[in-house]
Tab-separated table of C-alpha atoms in Angstrom:
chain	number	residue	atom	x	y	z
A	1	MET	CA	14.962	41.675	6.325
A	2	ALA	CA	14.564	40.361	3.139
A	3	THR	CA	12.951	42.352	0.274
A	4	ALA	CA	11.279	39.699	-2.205
A	5	LYS	CA	12.647	40.681	-6.431
A	6	THR	CA	10.545	37.448	-7.484
A	7	GLY	CA	7.614	35.335	-7.129
A	8	SER	CA	7.767	31.734	-6.047
A	9	PHE	CA	9.468	29.523	-8.106
A	10	TYR	CA	10.784	25.984	-8.500
A	11	LEU	CA	14.056	24.476	-8.386
A	12	THR	CA	14.513	20.437	-8.144
A	13	GLU	CA	17.502	17.525	-8.756
A	14	THR	CA	16.951	14.272	-8.669
A	15	VAL	CA	20.043	11.578	-6.514
A	16	GLN	CA	20.096	8.290	-8.320
A	17	LEU	CA	20.898	5.752	-6.302
A	18	PRO	CA	21.845	2.672	-8.629
A	19	ALA	CA	19.926	-0.672	-8.641
A	20	ALA	CA	21.915	-2.924	-5.230
A	21	ASN	CA	23.071	-0.242	-3.565
A	22	ALA	CA	25.162	-0.938	-0.456
A	23	ALA	CA	24.193	0.079	2.710
A	24	GLY	CA	24.607	2.541	5.070
A	25	ALA	CA	27.183	6.229	3.999
A	26	ALA	CA	29.152	4.201	0.746
A	27	GLY	CA	26.814	3.974	-0.262
A	28	ARG	CA	25.066	7.705	-0.687
A	29	VAL	CA	25.077	10.028	-3.801
A	30	GLN	CA	25.575	13.535	-3.872
A	31	ALA	CA	23.644	15.833	-6.584
A	32	VAL	CA	24.225	19.691	-6.490
A	33	ILE	CA	22.230	22.275	-6.875
A	34	ASP	CA	23.608	25.662	-9.064
A	35	LEU	CA	22.672	28.645	-7.416
A	36	SER	CA	25.383	31.093	-9.413
A	37	ALA	CA	22.260	32.571	-11.326
A	38	TYR	CA	20.223	33.931	-8.126
A	39	ILE	CA	23.530	34.712	-5.631
A	40	ASN	CA	24.831	37.866	-6.297
A	41	VAL	CA	27.306	39.138	-3.397
A	42	PRO	CA	27.708	43.270	-4.698
A	43	THR	CA	23.640	43.548	-4.414
A	44	GLY	CA	22.872	41.588	-1.424
A	45	GLN	CA	21.229	38.779	-3.509
A	46	ALA	CA	20.190	36.050	-1.434
A	47	ILE	CA	17.753	32.855	-2.376
A	48	ALA	CA	14.955	32.490	0.415
A	49	ILE	CA	14.025	28.413	0.544
A	50	ASP	CA	10.264	28.753	1.509
A	51	GLU	CA	9.513	24.912	1.219
A	52	ALA	CA	10.786	21.588	0.541
A	53	ASP	CA	9.740	18.319	-0.856
A	54	PHE	CA	11.216	14.814	-1.311
A	55	LEU	CA	9.936	12.043	-4.328
A	56	TRP	CA	10.620	8.780	-4.232
A	57	GLN	CA	10.304	6.672	-7.099
A	58	ARG	CA	11.931	3.000	-8.933
A	59	ASP	CA	12.759	2.304	-12.589
A	60	SER	CA	12.158	3.977	-16.117
A	61	ASP	CA	8.304	3.977	-15.139
A	62	TYR	CA	9.017	6.055	-12.123
A	63	GLY	CA	6.480	3.968	-9.880
A	64	GLY	CA	5.928	4.757	-6.031
A	65	ASP	CA	5.365	0.636	-5.342
A	66	ILE	CA	7.478	1.163	-1.917
A	67	SER	CA	7.276	-2.764	-1.383
A	68	ASN	CA	10.133	-3.708	-4.179
A	69	PHE	CA	12.771	-0.299	-3.509
A	70	MET	CA	14.466	-2.377	-1.004
A	71	ALA	CA	16.118	-6.589	-1.813
A	72	ALA	CA	14.374	-7.761	1.154
A	73	ASN	CA	12.310	-5.624	3.640
A	74	PRO	CA	12.378	-4.244	5.968
A	75	GLY	CA	14.218	-1.400	5.172
A	76	SER	CA	15.018	2.469	5.020
A	77	LEU	CA	16.218	5.085	2.685
A	78	THR	CA	17.041	9.377	3.571
A	79	ILE	CA	17.577	12.431	2.152
A	80	GLN	CA	19.132	15.814	2.719
A	81	LEU	CA	19.037	19.009	1.239
A	82	THR	CA	21.943	21.084	2.853
A	83	ASP	CA	23.916	24.382	2.075
A	84	LEU	CA	27.085	23.758	2.327
A	85	ASN	CA	29.179	20.709	1.002
A	86	PRO	CA	28.832	17.970	3.278
A	87	GLY	CA	30.094	14.958	0.302
A	88	THR	CA	28.221	12.394	1.005
A	89	ALA	CA	27.583	12.470	4.772
A	90	PHE	CA	24.537	13.321	5.974
A	91	VAL	CA	24.638	16.126	8.955
A	92	ARG	CA	23.342	16.257	11.350
A	93	GLY	CA	19.749	17.721	12.684
A	94	ASP	CA	21.721	20.611	14.538
A	95	ASP	CA	24.274	21.619	12.297
A	96	GLN	CA	23.126	25.228	10.798
A	97	SER	CA	23.300	23.753	7.125
A	98	LEU	CA	20.584	21.548	7.248
A	99	VAL	CA	18.342	22.845	5.060
A	100	ALA	CA	15.895	19.992	5.494
A	101	SER	CA	15.524	16.541	5.958
A	102	GLY	CA	13.552	13.295	5.075
A	103	SER	CA	13.351	9.666	5.301
A	104	LEU	CA	10.913	6.708	3.896
A	105	ALA	CA	11.018	3.602	6.675
A	106	ILE	CA	9.686	0.414	4.987
A	107	ASP	CA	8.377	-2.152	6.982
A	108	ALA	CA	8.778	-6.442	6.638
A	109	ASP	CA	5.353	-6.352	5.322
A	110	GLY	CA	6.545	-3.585	2.487
A	111	GLY	CA	4.366	-0.825	3.478
A	112	GLY	CA	6.013	2.973	4.347
A	113	SER	CA	6.057	6.022	5.988
A	114	GLN	CA	7.293	8.962	4.397
A	115	PHE	CA	8.613	11.788	6.888
A	116	SER	CA	9.963	15.251	6.139
A	117	ASP	CA	11.940	16.156	9.386
A	118	VAL	CA	12.917	19.710	8.790
A	119	TYR	CA	10.819	22.440	7.001
A	120	PRO	CA	12.322	25.468	6.361
A	121	ASP	CA	9.548	27.248	7.678
A	122	ASN	CA	10.764	25.754	10.646
A	123	PHE	CA	14.231	25.846	11.282
A	124	GLY	CA	15.637	29.176	9.280
A	125	PRO	CA	18.936	30.715	9.654
A	126	SER	CA	18.488	33.315	13.698
A	127	GLY	CA	14.807	35.075	13.571
A	128	LEU	CA	14.495	34.356	10.173
A	129	SER	CA	11.840	31.525	10.859
A	130	ASP	CA	9.905	32.015	8.030
A	131	MET	CA	12.183	31.053	5.098
A	132	PHE	CA	15.642	29.758	4.841
A	133	LEU	CA	17.922	32.033	3.126
A	134	VAL	CA	20.690	31.137	0.732
A	135	VAL	CA	23.244	33.550	0.076
A	136	ASN	CA	26.253	29.883	-0.722
A	137	ASP	CA	26.311	29.362	-4.902
A	138	GLN	CA	25.051	26.191	-4.656
A	139	LEU	CA	23.016	23.617	-2.503
A	140	TYR	CA	23.395	19.871	-2.040
A	141	VAL	CA	21.403	16.934	-1.693
A	142	VAL	CA	22.337	14.353	-0.330
A	143	ALA	CA	20.182	10.264	-0.152
A	144	GLY	CA	21.703	6.817	0.404
A	145	ASN	CA	19.669	3.679	1.870
A	146	ASP	CA	20.111	3.047	5.069
A	147	VAL	CA	19.052	-0.688	5.993
A	148	GLY	CA	19.453	-3.391	3.981
A	149	VAL	CA	20.642	-3.255	-0.233
A	150	THR	CA	18.470	-1.832	-2.311
A	151	GLY	CA	16.202	-3.502	-4.814
A	152	ALA	CA	16.817	-4.468	-9.176
A	153	GLY	CA	15.728	-0.595	-9.807
A	154	ILE	CA	17.429	2.913	-10.525
A	155	LEU	CA	15.839	4.315	-7.132
A	156	TYR	CA	15.438	8.320	-8.093
A	157	CYS	CA	15.660	10.941	-5.008
A	158	THR	CA	14.439	13.844	-5.572
A	159	VAL	CA	13.897	17.231	-3.890
A	160	ARG	CA	11.590	20.208	-5.266
A	161	ILE	CA	12.233	23.336	-3.741
A	162	ARG	CA	9.840	26.294	-3.371
A	163	CYS	CA	11.981	29.364	-3.517
A	164	ARG	CA	12.160	33.430	-4.887
A	165	VAL	CA	15.121	35.644	-5.006
A	166	VAL	CA	15.522	38.038	-2.498
A	167	LYS	CA	17.332	40.980	-1.367
A	168	LEU	CA	18.583	41.603	1.645
A	169	GLY	CA	20.714	44.438	3.568
A	170	THR	CA	24.544	44.640	4.443
A	171	LYS	CA	24.134	43.542	7.848
A	172	ASP	CA	21.817	40.628	6.840
A	173	TRP	CA	23.830	39.584	4.102
A	174	MET	CA	27.113	38.982	6.525
A	175	ALA	CA	25.078	37.365	9.214
A	176	ILE	CA	23.896	35.030	7.347
A	177	ALA	CA	27.252	33.900	5.612
A	178	ILE	CA	29.150	33.933	8.837
A	179	GLN	CA	26.418	31.622	9.859
A	180	SER	CA	26.424	29.792	6.897
A	181	THR	CA	30.098	29.223	6.962
A	182	ALA	CA	30.899	28.633	11.395
A	183	SER	CA	30.836	25.570	12.307
A	184	ASP	CA	28.949	23.188	14.687
A	185	ASN	CA	30.728	19.864	14.933
């Protein structure tokens, strides 16, 4: 299968939701993580994602007081990490490009609960359930507020990915490349 070429390292990317950001699809924002330095088709080099964590912060002090994340409570925020470009759309849970997904639900009293819906260690491509293997040269992060307008400050939605460079055999590389480009619509 996959042979590690490096130890674990972290990649991070942040999506910024502007103050008073509109709810729903119109307010979603995308960021891109460039993997081109790690992916090498001729040598079968890929990225193995072991874990993805999400962090929500607000304003220039990067505070975590969720009671003022939304203009009015209740509200919710969602973030997804994919290996195919969805634009600013969210993908369905059975989409093969979905690497990780999370949300932050804020109740009417300003309290909240954070959820990670999908972890790479239990939703990897066929038979490789201990990691999510990426052969594409970019990852995409999409975040947005689902219910209600965001508050008066900028919201920062950061994904922190623990990964490593791995070498794949030709058959494994091709299987993952075919699966990662297949459409499950």
